[in-house]
XYZ file of C-alpha atoms in Angstrom:
771
model
C -104.024 -9.741 -129.755
C -106.951 -10.015 -127.432
C -108.173 -6.818 -125.924
C -106.536 -4.641 -128.578
C -108.276 -2.341 -131.055
C -108.224 -3.070 -134.782
C -106.790 0.382 -135.422
C -103.417 1.604 -134.274
C -104.974 4.793 -132.900
C -105.180 4.829 -129.105
C -108.208 5.841 -127.165
C -107.429 9.509 -126.516
C -108.920 10.829 -123.304
C -111.602 13.313 -124.498
C -113.969 14.315 -121.733
C -117.180 14.847 -123.750
C -120.501 15.305 -121.877
C -122.709 12.258 -121.596
C -125.836 12.080 -123.709
C -127.982 11.478 -120.636
C -126.690 14.597 -118.927
C -127.315 16.695 -122.093
C -130.828 15.255 -122.441
C -131.571 15.943 -118.794
C -130.468 19.547 -119.211
C -132.772 20.042 -122.243
C -135.705 18.340 -120.465
C -135.282 20.589 -117.453
C -135.215 23.646 -119.735
C -138.483 22.571 -121.442
C -140.188 21.924 -118.117
C -139.230 25.366 -116.819
C -140.491 27.060 -119.975
C -143.760 25.044 -119.991
C -144.412 25.603 -116.294
C -146.295 28.960 -116.603
C -148.836 27.384 -119.020
C -149.388 24.258 -116.957
C -149.452 25.740 -113.447
C -151.282 28.765 -112.072
C -148.299 30.911 -111.245
C -147.980 34.660 -110.780
C -146.978 36.521 -113.871
C -143.544 37.565 -112.569
C -142.732 34.010 -111.514
C -143.754 32.606 -114.882
C -141.476 35.016 -116.705
C -138.616 33.955 -114.401
C -139.192 30.270 -115.157
C -139.128 31.001 -118.883
C -135.850 32.969 -118.615
C -134.157 30.188 -116.618
C -135.345 27.573 -119.115
C -133.974 29.572 -122.034
C -130.623 29.911 -120.224
C -130.374 26.155 -119.651
C -131.248 25.508 -123.291
C -128.439 27.848 -124.378
C -125.991 26.092 -122.051
C -126.954 22.690 -123.517
C -126.393 23.957 -127.054
C -122.972 25.360 -126.036
C -122.017 22.003 -124.454
C -122.943 20.166 -127.641
C -120.830 22.557 -129.768
C -117.824 22.148 -127.490
C -118.134 18.356 -127.546
C -118.179 18.412 -131.328
C -115.042 20.555 -131.399
C -113.228 18.168 -129.050
C -114.225 15.195 -131.154
C -112.888 16.939 -134.255
C -109.605 17.618 -132.402
C -109.445 13.960 -131.412
C -109.909 12.938 -135.021
C -107.075 15.233 -136.119
C -104.753 13.933 -133.361
C -105.659 10.365 -134.216
C -104.865 10.954 -137.888
C -101.510 12.528 -136.948
C -100.593 9.668 -134.582
C -101.636 7.148 -137.199
C -99.204 8.698 -139.629
C -96.399 8.277 -137.104
C -96.791 4.661 -136.061
C -99.145 2.878 -138.462
C -96.581 2.277 -141.215
C -93.538 2.208 -138.886
C -91.392 -0.890 -139.435
C -90.552 -0.953 -135.734
C -93.073 -2.672 -133.422
C -94.911 0.058 -131.493
C -97.427 -0.085 -128.667
C -99.607 2.503 -126.915
C -100.328 1.706 -123.266
C -101.909 3.409 -120.318
C -100.346 4.042 -116.918
C -101.001 0.429 -115.830
C -99.339 -1.100 -118.884
C -102.598 -2.153 -120.595
C -102.212 -2.111 -124.395
C -104.643 0.292 -126.088
C -103.295 -0.116 -129.597
C -100.369 -1.412 -131.655
C -99.198 -1.120 -135.255
C -98.887 -3.835 -137.900
C -95.226 -4.494 -137.169
C -96.063 -5.231 -133.542
C -98.864 -7.628 -134.515
C -96.519 -9.423 -136.897
C -93.594 -9.633 -134.461
C -95.691 -10.816 -131.497
C -98.447 -12.689 -133.347
C -98.096 -15.738 -131.080
C -98.728 -13.738 -127.932
C -102.233 -13.118 -126.640
C -101.587 -10.803 -123.720
C -103.442 -7.635 -122.853
C -100.445 -6.048 -121.095
C -97.085 -5.040 -122.541
C -95.240 -6.965 -119.816
C -97.015 -10.155 -120.835
C -96.266 -9.535 -124.499
C -92.532 -8.975 -123.953
C -92.179 -12.017 -121.711
C -91.318 -14.011 -124.822
C -88.014 -12.106 -125.184
C -87.292 -10.760 -121.662
C -86.891 -12.783 -118.474
C -88.294 -10.043 -116.217
C -90.035 -7.427 -118.390
C -92.007 -5.810 -115.548
C -88.870 -4.445 -113.869
C -87.497 -3.053 -117.146
C -90.823 -1.442 -118.112
C -91.288 0.122 -114.677
C -87.748 1.536 -114.714
C -88.157 3.083 -118.169
C -91.661 4.418 -117.427
C -90.426 6.190 -114.282
C -87.627 7.834 -116.255
C -90.085 8.853 -119.001
C -92.316 10.601 -116.437
C -89.341 12.748 -115.414
C -87.523 13.293 -118.735
C -90.369 12.748 -121.215
C -88.605 9.809 -122.880
C -86.236 6.963 -122.047
C -84.539 4.023 -123.712
C -82.360 1.047 -122.819
C -80.349 -1.543 -124.776
C -80.966 -5.077 -123.525
C -79.187 -8.348 -124.331
C -81.744 -11.116 -124.922
C -81.489 -14.633 -126.156
C -82.524 -13.376 -129.624
C -79.832 -10.715 -129.687
C -79.655 -7.053 -128.711
C -82.955 -5.175 -128.329
C -83.510 -1.459 -127.794
C -86.648 -0.598 -125.816
C -87.761 3.066 -126.038
C -90.725 4.882 -124.469
C -92.218 8.381 -124.959
C -94.843 9.946 -122.709
C -97.890 11.232 -124.602
C -100.350 13.914 -123.616
C -103.204 12.519 -121.587
C -101.059 10.062 -119.663
C -100.519 7.407 -122.351
C -97.112 5.949 -123.307
C -95.744 5.078 -126.758
C -93.357 2.078 -126.713
C -91.004 0.936 -129.520
C -89.175 -2.412 -129.592
C -86.221 -2.264 -132.009
C -83.724 -4.996 -132.903
C -80.062 -3.817 -132.926
C -77.527 -5.293 -135.289
C -74.123 -6.367 -134.010
C -72.107 -3.430 -132.679
C -68.952 -4.581 -134.415
C -70.012 -2.746 -137.576
C -69.877 -5.752 -139.914
C -73.596 -5.574 -140.594
C -74.439 -8.945 -139.089
C -75.991 -9.872 -135.776
C -74.051 -11.576 -133.033
C -75.898 -14.790 -133.791
C -74.345 -14.843 -137.272
C -70.756 -14.474 -136.044
C -68.588 -17.483 -136.993
C -66.667 -17.173 -133.696
C -68.343 -18.730 -130.630
C -69.469 -15.920 -128.311
C -71.337 -15.881 -125.004
C -72.578 -12.949 -122.931
C -72.028 -13.349 -119.177
C -73.646 -11.322 -116.365
C -71.975 -10.107 -113.198
C -73.209 -13.166 -111.257
C -71.859 -15.643 -113.810
C -75.203 -16.233 -115.540
C -75.010 -16.896 -119.288
C -77.303 -14.294 -120.840
C -76.745 -15.099 -124.524
C -75.044 -17.705 -126.730
C -74.681 -17.265 -130.477
C -75.184 -20.092 -132.942
C -71.451 -20.893 -133.129
C -71.264 -21.199 -129.335
C -74.328 -23.472 -129.219
C -72.752 -25.658 -131.917
C -69.455 -25.893 -130.039
C -71.037 -26.643 -126.658
C -73.847 -28.792 -127.997
C -76.561 -27.369 -125.735
C -77.732 -24.218 -124.001
C -76.402 -23.612 -120.495
C -77.426 -21.004 -117.912
C -74.243 -20.435 -115.866
C -70.490 -20.372 -116.408
C -69.850 -23.051 -113.775
C -71.492 -25.515 -116.191
C -69.106 -24.373 -118.946
C -65.756 -23.966 -117.197
C -64.599 -26.518 -114.589
C -62.028 -24.029 -113.255
C -63.302 -20.593 -112.296
C -62.759 -17.698 -112.631
C -62.391 -17.557 -116.390
C -58.944 -16.200 -117.318
C -59.169 -13.889 -120.360
C -56.198 -14.073 -122.675
C -55.354 -17.608 -121.555
C -56.285 -21.154 -122.525
C -59.228 -22.466 -120.466
C -60.900 -25.861 -120.387
C -64.483 -25.765 -121.746
C -67.018 -28.487 -120.906
C -69.077 -29.494 -123.971
C -71.586 -32.223 -124.687
C -68.841 -34.147 -126.491
C -66.260 -33.730 -123.722
C -63.750 -31.093 -122.566
C -61.979 -28.946 -125.141
C -59.263 -26.300 -124.842
C -60.310 -22.789 -125.846
C -58.502 -19.471 -125.933
C -60.795 -16.918 -124.197
C -60.898 -13.256 -125.222
C -63.013 -10.707 -123.320
C -64.556 -7.623 -124.959
C -67.150 -4.924 -124.240
C -67.203 -5.261 -120.465
C -69.939 -2.771 -119.396
C -72.469 -2.659 -116.562
C -71.250 -5.960 -115.144
C -71.742 -7.811 -118.450
C -68.968 -9.112 -120.678
C -68.711 -10.870 -124.016
C -66.428 -13.895 -124.101
C -65.117 -15.079 -127.497
C -63.995 -18.710 -127.555
C -61.360 -19.998 -129.966
C -60.832 -23.750 -129.946
C -57.142 -24.686 -129.597
C -55.444 -28.017 -130.186
C -52.315 -28.166 -127.994
C -50.743 -30.776 -130.259
C -51.073 -28.485 -133.273
C -51.278 -24.923 -132.165
C -50.616 -23.762 -135.731
C -54.327 -24.213 -136.476
C -54.962 -21.064 -134.481
C -52.248 -19.088 -136.273
C -54.759 -17.603 -138.714
C -56.434 -15.676 -135.925
C -53.250 -15.102 -133.952
C -52.483 -11.711 -135.424
C -55.977 -10.314 -134.929
C -56.485 -11.516 -131.360
C -57.338 -8.617 -128.972
C -54.805 -9.879 -126.377
C -50.984 -9.434 -126.546
C -49.376 -12.770 -127.523
C -45.799 -13.870 -128.096
C -44.571 -17.199 -129.452
C -41.244 -17.916 -127.738
C -38.676 -20.652 -128.201
C -37.427 -22.455 -125.041
C -34.087 -20.655 -125.529
C -35.822 -17.248 -125.301
C -35.923 -16.179 -129.008
C -39.219 -14.550 -129.977
C -40.584 -16.381 -133.011
C -43.699 -14.293 -133.646
C -45.862 -11.625 -132.052
C -49.228 -10.013 -132.738
C -50.037 -6.314 -133.088
C -51.262 -5.925 -129.488
C -47.972 -7.317 -128.152
C -45.878 -4.961 -130.300
C -47.915 -1.985 -129.129
C -47.512 -2.962 -125.469
C -43.776 -3.646 -125.813
C -43.209 -0.335 -127.624
C -41.267 -1.883 -130.518
C -41.917 -2.185 -134.251
C -40.664 -5.751 -134.569
C -39.471 -8.569 -132.303
C -37.206 -10.108 -134.920
C -33.809 -11.229 -133.584
C -34.828 -10.306 -130.042
C -34.954 -12.430 -126.911
C -37.554 -12.216 -124.175
C -34.888 -11.151 -121.652
C -34.062 -8.108 -123.804
C -37.620 -6.818 -123.657
C -38.390 -7.293 -119.973
C -36.581 -7.660 -116.659
C -37.204 -8.128 -112.962
C -37.466 -11.913 -112.643
C -35.903 -13.181 -109.435
C -33.937 -15.864 -111.314
C -32.365 -16.097 -114.789
C -34.930 -15.770 -117.581
C -33.448 -18.782 -119.404
C -34.106 -21.068 -116.397
C -37.753 -20.007 -116.236
C -38.284 -20.613 -119.964
C -36.488 -23.962 -119.938
C -38.370 -25.268 -116.889
C -41.716 -24.238 -118.410
C -40.858 -25.895 -121.742
C -39.898 -29.096 -119.893
C -43.134 -29.005 -117.872
C -41.274 -28.575 -114.569
C -42.360 -25.039 -113.669
C -45.825 -24.342 -112.217
C -48.153 -22.508 -114.593
C -48.248 -19.216 -112.723
C -47.883 -15.610 -113.816
C -44.824 -13.446 -113.281
C -44.763 -9.657 -113.003
C -41.945 -8.098 -115.048
C -40.864 -4.596 -115.996
C -40.540 -3.749 -119.682
C -37.201 -2.369 -120.870
C -38.829 0.763 -122.335
C -37.079 4.113 -122.189
C -40.137 6.301 -122.794
C -42.182 5.224 -119.765
C -42.373 2.651 -116.985
C -44.610 -0.296 -117.880
C -45.165 -3.530 -115.939
C -46.638 -6.663 -117.505
C -48.076 -9.871 -116.149
C -46.607 -12.718 -118.209
C -48.215 -16.167 -118.342
C -46.354 -18.961 -120.164
C -48.173 -21.938 -121.673
C -46.388 -24.949 -123.154
C -47.576 -26.141 -126.594
C -46.232 -28.631 -129.128
C -45.799 -27.618 -132.765
C -44.622 -30.269 -135.235
C -43.235 -32.288 -132.358
C -41.225 -29.350 -130.955
C -42.218 -27.787 -127.623
C -42.827 -24.034 -127.774
C -44.056 -21.403 -125.339
C -46.985 -19.032 -125.736
C -46.580 -15.884 -123.622
C -49.770 -13.993 -122.793
C -49.107 -10.410 -121.679
C -51.361 -8.232 -119.555
C -50.647 -4.593 -118.729
C -50.151 -4.514 -114.935
C -48.746 -0.991 -114.613
C -51.648 0.335 -112.564
C -51.635 -2.735 -110.325
C -47.885 -2.457 -109.645
C -48.229 1.273 -108.996
C -50.886 0.639 -106.356
C -48.771 -2.146 -104.871
C -45.736 0.149 -104.690
C -47.795 2.844 -102.979
C -49.125 0.334 -100.450
C -45.627 -1.020 -99.711
C -44.319 2.517 -99.370
C -47.114 3.458 -96.955
C -46.474 0.316 -94.892
C -42.760 1.114 -94.830
C -43.396 4.711 -93.762
C -45.791 3.529 -91.049
C -43.201 1.061 -89.739
C -40.516 3.759 -89.774
C -42.864 6.097 -87.952
C -43.562 3.529 -85.238
C -39.843 2.804 -84.912
C -39.060 6.526 -84.652
C -41.708 6.980 -81.986
C -40.378 4.060 -79.930
C -36.774 5.241 -80.221
C -37.799 8.773 -79.275
C -39.654 7.493 -76.199
C -36.594 5.603 -74.959
C -34.294 8.532 -75.675
C -36.581 10.883 -73.785
C -36.216 8.717 -70.697
C -32.425 8.785 -71.052
C -32.362 12.530 -71.679
C -34.575 13.148 -68.668
C -32.064 11.353 -66.452
C -29.053 13.077 -68.074
C -30.402 16.622 -68.031
C -32.014 16.103 -64.598
C -28.852 14.959 -62.883
C -27.003 17.750 -64.686
C -29.466 20.217 -63.096
C -28.715 18.658 -59.699
C -24.969 19.135 -60.240
C -25.454 22.734 -61.372
C -27.154 23.478 -58.058
C -23.868 22.606 -56.275
C -21.526 24.526 -58.617
C -21.382 28.245 -59.230
C -19.928 30.049 -62.251
C -16.488 30.304 -60.675
C -16.176 26.530 -60.345
C -13.892 24.871 -62.919
C -16.531 22.162 -63.599
C -19.300 24.676 -64.276
C -18.432 25.045 -68.005
C -18.402 21.284 -68.524
C -21.819 20.967 -66.886
C -23.207 23.728 -69.109
C -21.898 21.889 -72.190
C -23.611 18.680 -71.035
C -26.823 20.601 -70.406
C -26.808 22.307 -73.822
C -26.022 19.121 -75.703
C -28.785 17.324 -73.840
C -31.167 20.079 -74.999
C -29.922 19.658 -78.586
C -30.540 15.929 -78.333
C -34.037 16.666 -77.004
C -34.648 18.838 -80.082
C -33.548 15.980 -82.339
C -35.877 13.585 -80.537
C -38.660 16.128 -80.996
C -38.114 15.885 -84.759
C -38.378 12.086 -84.550
C -41.676 12.459 -82.700
C -42.868 14.917 -85.335
C -41.989 12.394 -88.033
C -44.063 9.730 -86.282
C -46.883 12.280 -85.754
C -46.717 12.126 -81.965
C -45.514 15.657 -81.323
C -47.727 18.327 -79.800
C -48.291 21.234 -82.190
C -47.184 24.528 -80.734
C -48.248 27.495 -82.907
C -46.553 30.778 -82.057
C -46.236 34.301 -83.386
C -43.496 34.321 -86.045
C -41.671 36.769 -88.248
C -40.922 34.886 -91.459
C -37.674 36.840 -91.905
C -36.382 35.648 -88.530
C -37.338 32.055 -89.302
C -35.477 32.180 -92.617
C -32.474 33.817 -90.981
C -32.257 30.984 -88.463
C -32.481 28.474 -91.336
C -29.994 30.158 -93.656
C -26.939 28.267 -92.403
C -28.687 24.888 -92.679
C -30.189 25.692 -96.100
C -26.784 26.703 -97.485
C -25.393 23.344 -96.371
C -28.334 21.540 -97.993
C -28.097 23.176 -101.430
C -24.371 22.479 -101.842
C -21.690 24.356 -103.729
C -23.230 24.348 -107.227
C -26.435 26.075 -106.149
C -26.732 29.682 -104.971
C -29.386 30.540 -102.365
C -30.728 34.112 -102.537
C -33.069 35.589 -99.907
C -35.179 38.708 -100.536
C -37.438 40.173 -97.847
C -40.181 42.792 -97.794
C -38.890 45.683 -95.635
C -42.292 45.987 -93.951
C -43.068 42.487 -92.722
C -46.069 41.404 -90.666
C -46.271 38.484 -88.253
C -48.012 35.150 -88.783
C -49.098 32.441 -86.333
C -47.708 28.999 -87.114
C -45.701 26.114 -85.716
C -42.086 27.179 -86.261
C -40.759 23.632 -86.550
C -43.340 22.703 -89.175
C -42.768 25.927 -91.129
C -39.049 25.189 -91.189
C -39.821 21.682 -92.433
C -41.914 23.068 -95.308
C -39.201 25.518 -96.370
C -36.525 22.826 -96.197
C -38.614 20.471 -98.372
C -39.165 23.155 -101.009
C -35.484 24.161 -101.092
C -34.316 20.546 -101.333
C -36.753 19.901 -104.211
C -35.476 23.025 -105.974
C -31.898 21.804 -105.527
C -32.730 18.367 -106.958
C -34.348 20.032 -109.985
C -31.001 21.692 -110.865
C -28.384 18.901 -111.043
C -26.033 21.216 -112.969
C -26.417 24.063 -110.494
C -28.271 27.356 -110.568
C -29.988 29.846 -108.282
C -32.743 29.301 -105.737
C -34.635 32.474 -104.818
C -36.659 32.746 -101.610
C -38.754 35.927 -101.507
C -41.096 37.169 -98.777
C -43.722 39.842 -99.292
C -46.849 41.244 -97.656
C -49.760 41.445 -100.120
C -53.251 42.880 -99.705
C -56.026 41.292 -101.724
C -58.909 43.630 -102.512
C -60.985 40.728 -103.796
C -60.748 36.944 -103.410
C -58.064 35.226 -105.480
C -59.247 32.076 -107.299
C -56.630 29.533 -108.379
C -56.672 25.794 -108.962
C -60.186 25.290 -107.521
C -59.118 27.183 -104.361
C -60.223 30.662 -103.298
C -57.940 32.874 -101.210
C -60.143 35.355 -99.262
C -59.531 39.064 -99.506
C -57.297 40.604 -96.827
C -53.644 40.814 -95.791
C -51.379 37.853 -96.494
C -47.682 37.073 -96.082
C -46.350 35.279 -99.165
C -43.198 33.169 -99.440
C -42.017 32.300 -102.962
C -39.424 29.574 -103.604
C -38.206 29.654 -107.220
C -35.633 27.617 -109.129
C -34.190 27.422 -112.633
C -34.513 23.667 -112.941
C -36.042 21.205 -115.358
C -39.611 22.180 -114.517
C -42.720 20.024 -114.230
C -44.782 18.781 -117.167
C -48.324 20.277 -117.365
C -49.983 16.849 -117.039
C -48.064 16.192 -113.796
C -48.435 19.646 -112.275
C -51.733 18.888 -110.516
C -50.400 15.628 -109.011
C -47.379 17.004 -107.156
C -49.306 17.378 -103.882
C -50.675 13.811 -103.967
C -49.202 11.408 -101.362
C -46.475 9.094 -102.703
C -46.386 10.864 -106.075
C -42.824 11.682 -107.109
C -40.945 12.318 -110.352
C -37.691 11.131 -108.794
C -36.255 7.707 -109.368
C -36.758 4.842 -106.938
C -34.773 5.400 -103.757
C -34.417 9.160 -104.257
C -37.726 10.299 -102.824
C -40.749 9.082 -100.878
C -43.358 11.303 -102.528
C -44.376 12.631 -99.116
C -42.521 15.957 -98.979
C -44.958 18.130 -100.911
C -48.032 16.331 -99.582
C -46.766 16.943 -96.034
C -46.064 20.581 -96.880
C -49.560 20.923 -98.298
C -51.105 19.523 -95.106
C -49.018 21.797 -92.864
C -49.932 24.901 -94.878
C -53.642 23.993 -94.800
C -53.558 23.401 -91.016
C -52.016 26.831 -90.580
C -54.909 28.379 -92.526
C -52.780 29.119 -95.585
C -52.571 28.128 -99.233
C -49.849 26.763 -101.525
C -49.730 27.043 -105.323
C -47.252 25.863 -107.937
C -46.323 27.347 -111.321
C -43.896 25.672 -113.683
C -42.660 25.888 -117.273
C -41.003 22.783 -118.644
C -37.284 23.447 -119.024
C -37.406 26.890 -117.385
C -38.063 26.281 -113.695
C -40.706 26.047 -110.983
C -42.090 28.461 -108.416
C -44.017 27.542 -105.238
C -46.037 30.344 -103.646
C -47.139 30.086 -100.002
C -49.901 32.300 -98.545
C -50.089 32.769 -94.745
C -52.790 34.893 -93.070
C -51.422 37.930 -91.229
C -51.771 37.668 -87.454
C -53.700 40.771 -86.325
C -53.630 40.469 -82.515
C -49.975 40.891 -81.628
C -50.625 43.492 -78.911
C -53.295 41.424 -77.185
C -51.113 38.327 -77.308
C -48.081 40.046 -75.759
C -50.218 41.685 -73.100
C -51.704 38.332 -72.212
C -48.302 36.692 -72.028
C -46.703 39.186 -69.591
C -49.008 38.620 -66.601
C -48.674 34.865 -67.079
C -44.874 35.110 -67.042
C -44.970 37.217 -63.896
C -47.343 34.790 -62.259
C -45.083 31.876 -63.221
C -42.091 33.573 -61.657
C -44.037 34.300 -58.510
C -45.245 30.703 -58.370
C -41.758 29.370 -58.973
C -40.371 31.305 -56.078
C -42.573 29.605 -53.493
C -42.757 25.947 -52.578
C -44.623 24.401 -49.720
C -44.919 21.067 -48.084
C -46.809 18.114 -49.469
C -46.715 14.359 -49.992
C -45.964 13.152 -53.550
C -46.410 9.558 -54.704
C -43.885 9.111 -57.571
C -44.563 6.141 -59.897
C -41.894 5.571 -62.561
C -40.559 2.285 -63.978
C -37.270 3.838 -65.206
C -34.910 3.861 -62.198
C -32.656 6.783 -63.333
C -35.679 8.999 -64.009
C -37.258 8.007 -60.688
C -34.019 8.773 -58.814
C -33.691 12.254 -60.355
C -37.360 13.169 -59.852
C -37.310 11.969 -56.242
C -34.222 14.022 -55.389
C -35.554 17.111 -57.170
C -38.845 17.042 -55.258
C -37.202 16.359 -51.893
C -34.876 19.327 -52.439
C -37.971 21.523 -52.768
C -39.316 20.324 -49.448
C -41.759 17.639 -50.581
C -42.153 14.228 -48.980
C -41.735 11.645 -51.731
C -43.026 8.067 -51.767
C -41.532 5.989 -54.596
C -43.058 3.099 -56.537
C -41.630 1.325 -59.585
C -44.976 0.063 -60.911
C -48.698 0.750 -60.733
C -49.259 -2.347 -58.622
C -46.715 -1.117 -56.041
C -48.447 2.271 -55.925
C -51.848 0.698 -55.226
C -50.369 -1.451 -52.456
C -48.837 1.660 -50.895
C -52.218 3.411 -50.941
C -53.897 0.537 -49.068
C -52.790 2.213 -45.795
C -55.831 4.320 -44.766
C -53.725 6.539 -42.546
C -51.455 7.619 -45.408
C -52.081 11.084 -46.831
C -51.020 11.788 -50.441
C -51.462 15.196 -52.077
C -50.166 14.583 -55.634
C -49.690 11.539 -57.860
C -46.742 11.903 -60.296
C -46.915 8.911 -62.624
C -45.575 7.723 -65.944
C -48.231 6.925 -68.550
C -46.797 3.823 -70.252
C -45.470 1.169 -67.860
C -45.253 -2.639 -67.747
C -48.459 -4.084 -66.367
C -51.128 -1.530 -65.498
C -50.642 1.841 -67.190
C -50.769 5.226 -65.498
C -54.352 6.336 -66.236
C -55.743 2.933 -65.201
C -54.204 2.812 -61.734
C -54.953 6.510 -61.125
C -58.654 5.959 -61.818
C -58.618 3.050 -59.371
C -56.861 5.134 -56.695
C -59.164 8.146 -57.110
C -62.154 6.029 -56.087
C -60.847 6.173 -52.477
C -58.947 9.508 -52.775
C -61.046 11.676 -55.137
C -59.383 14.979 -54.207
C -55.827 13.949 -55.057
C -54.105 15.919 -57.825
C -52.366 14.106 -60.707
C -49.331 14.859 -62.915
C -48.897 12.524 -65.896
C -45.421 12.298 -67.478
C -44.450 10.476 -70.683
C -41.818 10.257 -73.391
C -44.561 10.949 -75.920
C -45.917 14.473 -76.150
C -49.093 13.451 -77.926
C -50.821 10.109 -78.322
C -49.298 8.798 -75.105
C -52.737 7.812 -73.831
C -53.653 5.665 -76.813
C -56.929 6.194 -78.582
C -58.541 8.539 -76.036
C -57.367 11.115 -73.548
C -57.864 10.053 -69.898
C -60.987 11.417 -68.242
C -59.084 12.055 -64.999
C -60.099 15.186 -63.053
C -57.470 17.599 -61.665
C -54.734 16.182 -63.933
C -52.015 17.826 -66.053
C -49.521 16.472 -68.550
C -45.729 17.014 -68.462
C -43.759 15.716 -71.483
C -40.281 14.236 -71.139
C -37.529 15.331 -71.004
C -38.327 17.799 -68.241
C -35.951 19.868 -66.148
C -35.780 20.130 -62.369
C -37.649 23.440 -62.358
C -40.337 22.217 -64.749
C -41.091 19.218 -62.540
C -41.153 21.085 -59.245
C -43.159 24.010 -60.625
C -45.740 21.665 -62.147
C -46.193 19.872 -58.793
C -46.350 23.225 -56.989
C -49.012 24.499 -59.416
C -51.113 21.387 -58.818
C -50.950 21.856 -55.021
C -51.822 25.547 -55.208
């Protein structure tokens, strides 16, 4: 090649002194030593010149010796490098940082004898479409790691390009041909089966000789080969060739880094038996099925997927199920050419595990008799994701429904409990109707608690953490838990005699305990014992479990243990994942433990699970001990006293009440008037704004619903505050959280009162706003 040396030894970078510089040094030394004889100089100066000249002469001699030593080292390194690459059968190049070729061995000259490039990129352009990008990528990796390599698919086959960084900044490159990875000792070009390599964009990167013979020419993209895209692996596709369209069975292998190898097997639909020789070895599950459903033959991949040793004397309907119509009708319509050629998703009748398959039927004719070829694809993962998505959509719809029902019920309960409060004001304990009114009031409160659970389910309930004693919480739950576990299961509670308080949402903690107890019950269908134990533990050092670290300190632990079937080790780490459940369809949502996990984490705690298959499961909950009980109680007492003092006094004021529900508006209006307030009523935001158009009207407090037909509460309040900026606001809603949509209202001097509210709660809230 032009510009290359005849030897394979690169030009090593030896920084020897230049001859001119050495000669100049010697000349200067001679001039200094000859100066005292040529010039009339003092004796002491002459001796100095001579000493300096001798020193320079010694330096020049030392420089010459060092240069000789470096040249000898270069010769030794060159001999060593020559031994490495000169007789190497792999083409090797030595380049500099810019890619200029300094040297190459005999194998490189022989392989690239037609090229006359001075750079490696130009030399490799005969086999690579864009060699500069590949060389730059490998050279950057070699600077960091010292060496790099990459396997590349070219039109001549597979090539491995390797680079090593040498001392001095040079790079040693090796270009090695790779035989076919199938292990048969032949290259892909020698395969008798037509094969093409396709890139992620559909470009045809390589075609072997059999593929070029079948197609009749080289093509650059799959849209020139297949009239119908995308290519369907495992199915019969139409292939465009120079001699016309042909039917080929496509098999996909070795799909890596966006590239895939497609093997093409020509199929004659009028005589499908010609492909029977390769039927058994095809890498795609195939079944040959009669129109009546009997399985005539199957390959190894199909048997492995179906989980059977043989399909003899079996029908397709015995191996799979889930079609929306009779299997015989589907097979008969496909054999008669009446059914559209589309895939069906079916569930295999396997007892060991749940497997879904995508089945595609193709009609063929064999010896004048129509038959069906069933191509199977494992669709278990796809159906699992689909089931999770459907379940999440269903849970979201149920949550929205629960929130809407709870909102409407809160309006009804506000009217019921409110008018009950009004009646209680006119009846004392000696009245015969007083007991009935108390029953109505208590049942309304129970209904409000039930609605609160619906709001919690739809995630629209305000969290209310409080100081709790776990023993008291469990005591309150005992009656309900005993009803949940049934008669076959025994519930045993064991408490630490010295218990410390925690800070958590009581309702959510009860929900967690109920979920764990119900799961323990379901794990013991034949009955058994569920043990719930509480204990205060002190950790001297952090506890590390399951990639979580529990800090040192005081913790309250709750253990829920059962004697059930246990959880397999491979499933133990998945139990907290959303929608994961070991129960059958319809028996569980897969949300219980994931919800419990989220609640525990929000509380600042931890949850762990231990299980032995066949012996039972134990869930351990860690809650941080609440250390400020005294401060909390002391802070609560003055507030309670202040509330009582505030509740005892009510003054005058004008309240604009805006509520679209007539029963709620009637109760609220009467309650406020009884406390001495002047009440102006409006059934919509538009009515309220029209009322406020009177400049002589004075309004002290707006009491408005949040969600109403037309303009909502926050919108009309913002409009009204432009003219009356000092007016106080009380928002009421059937939702406790999320009532304002995506963002909380930026309304000054406003408070929120959730429905259902009592007479005292309403009047005290208005009084607090005025004072």
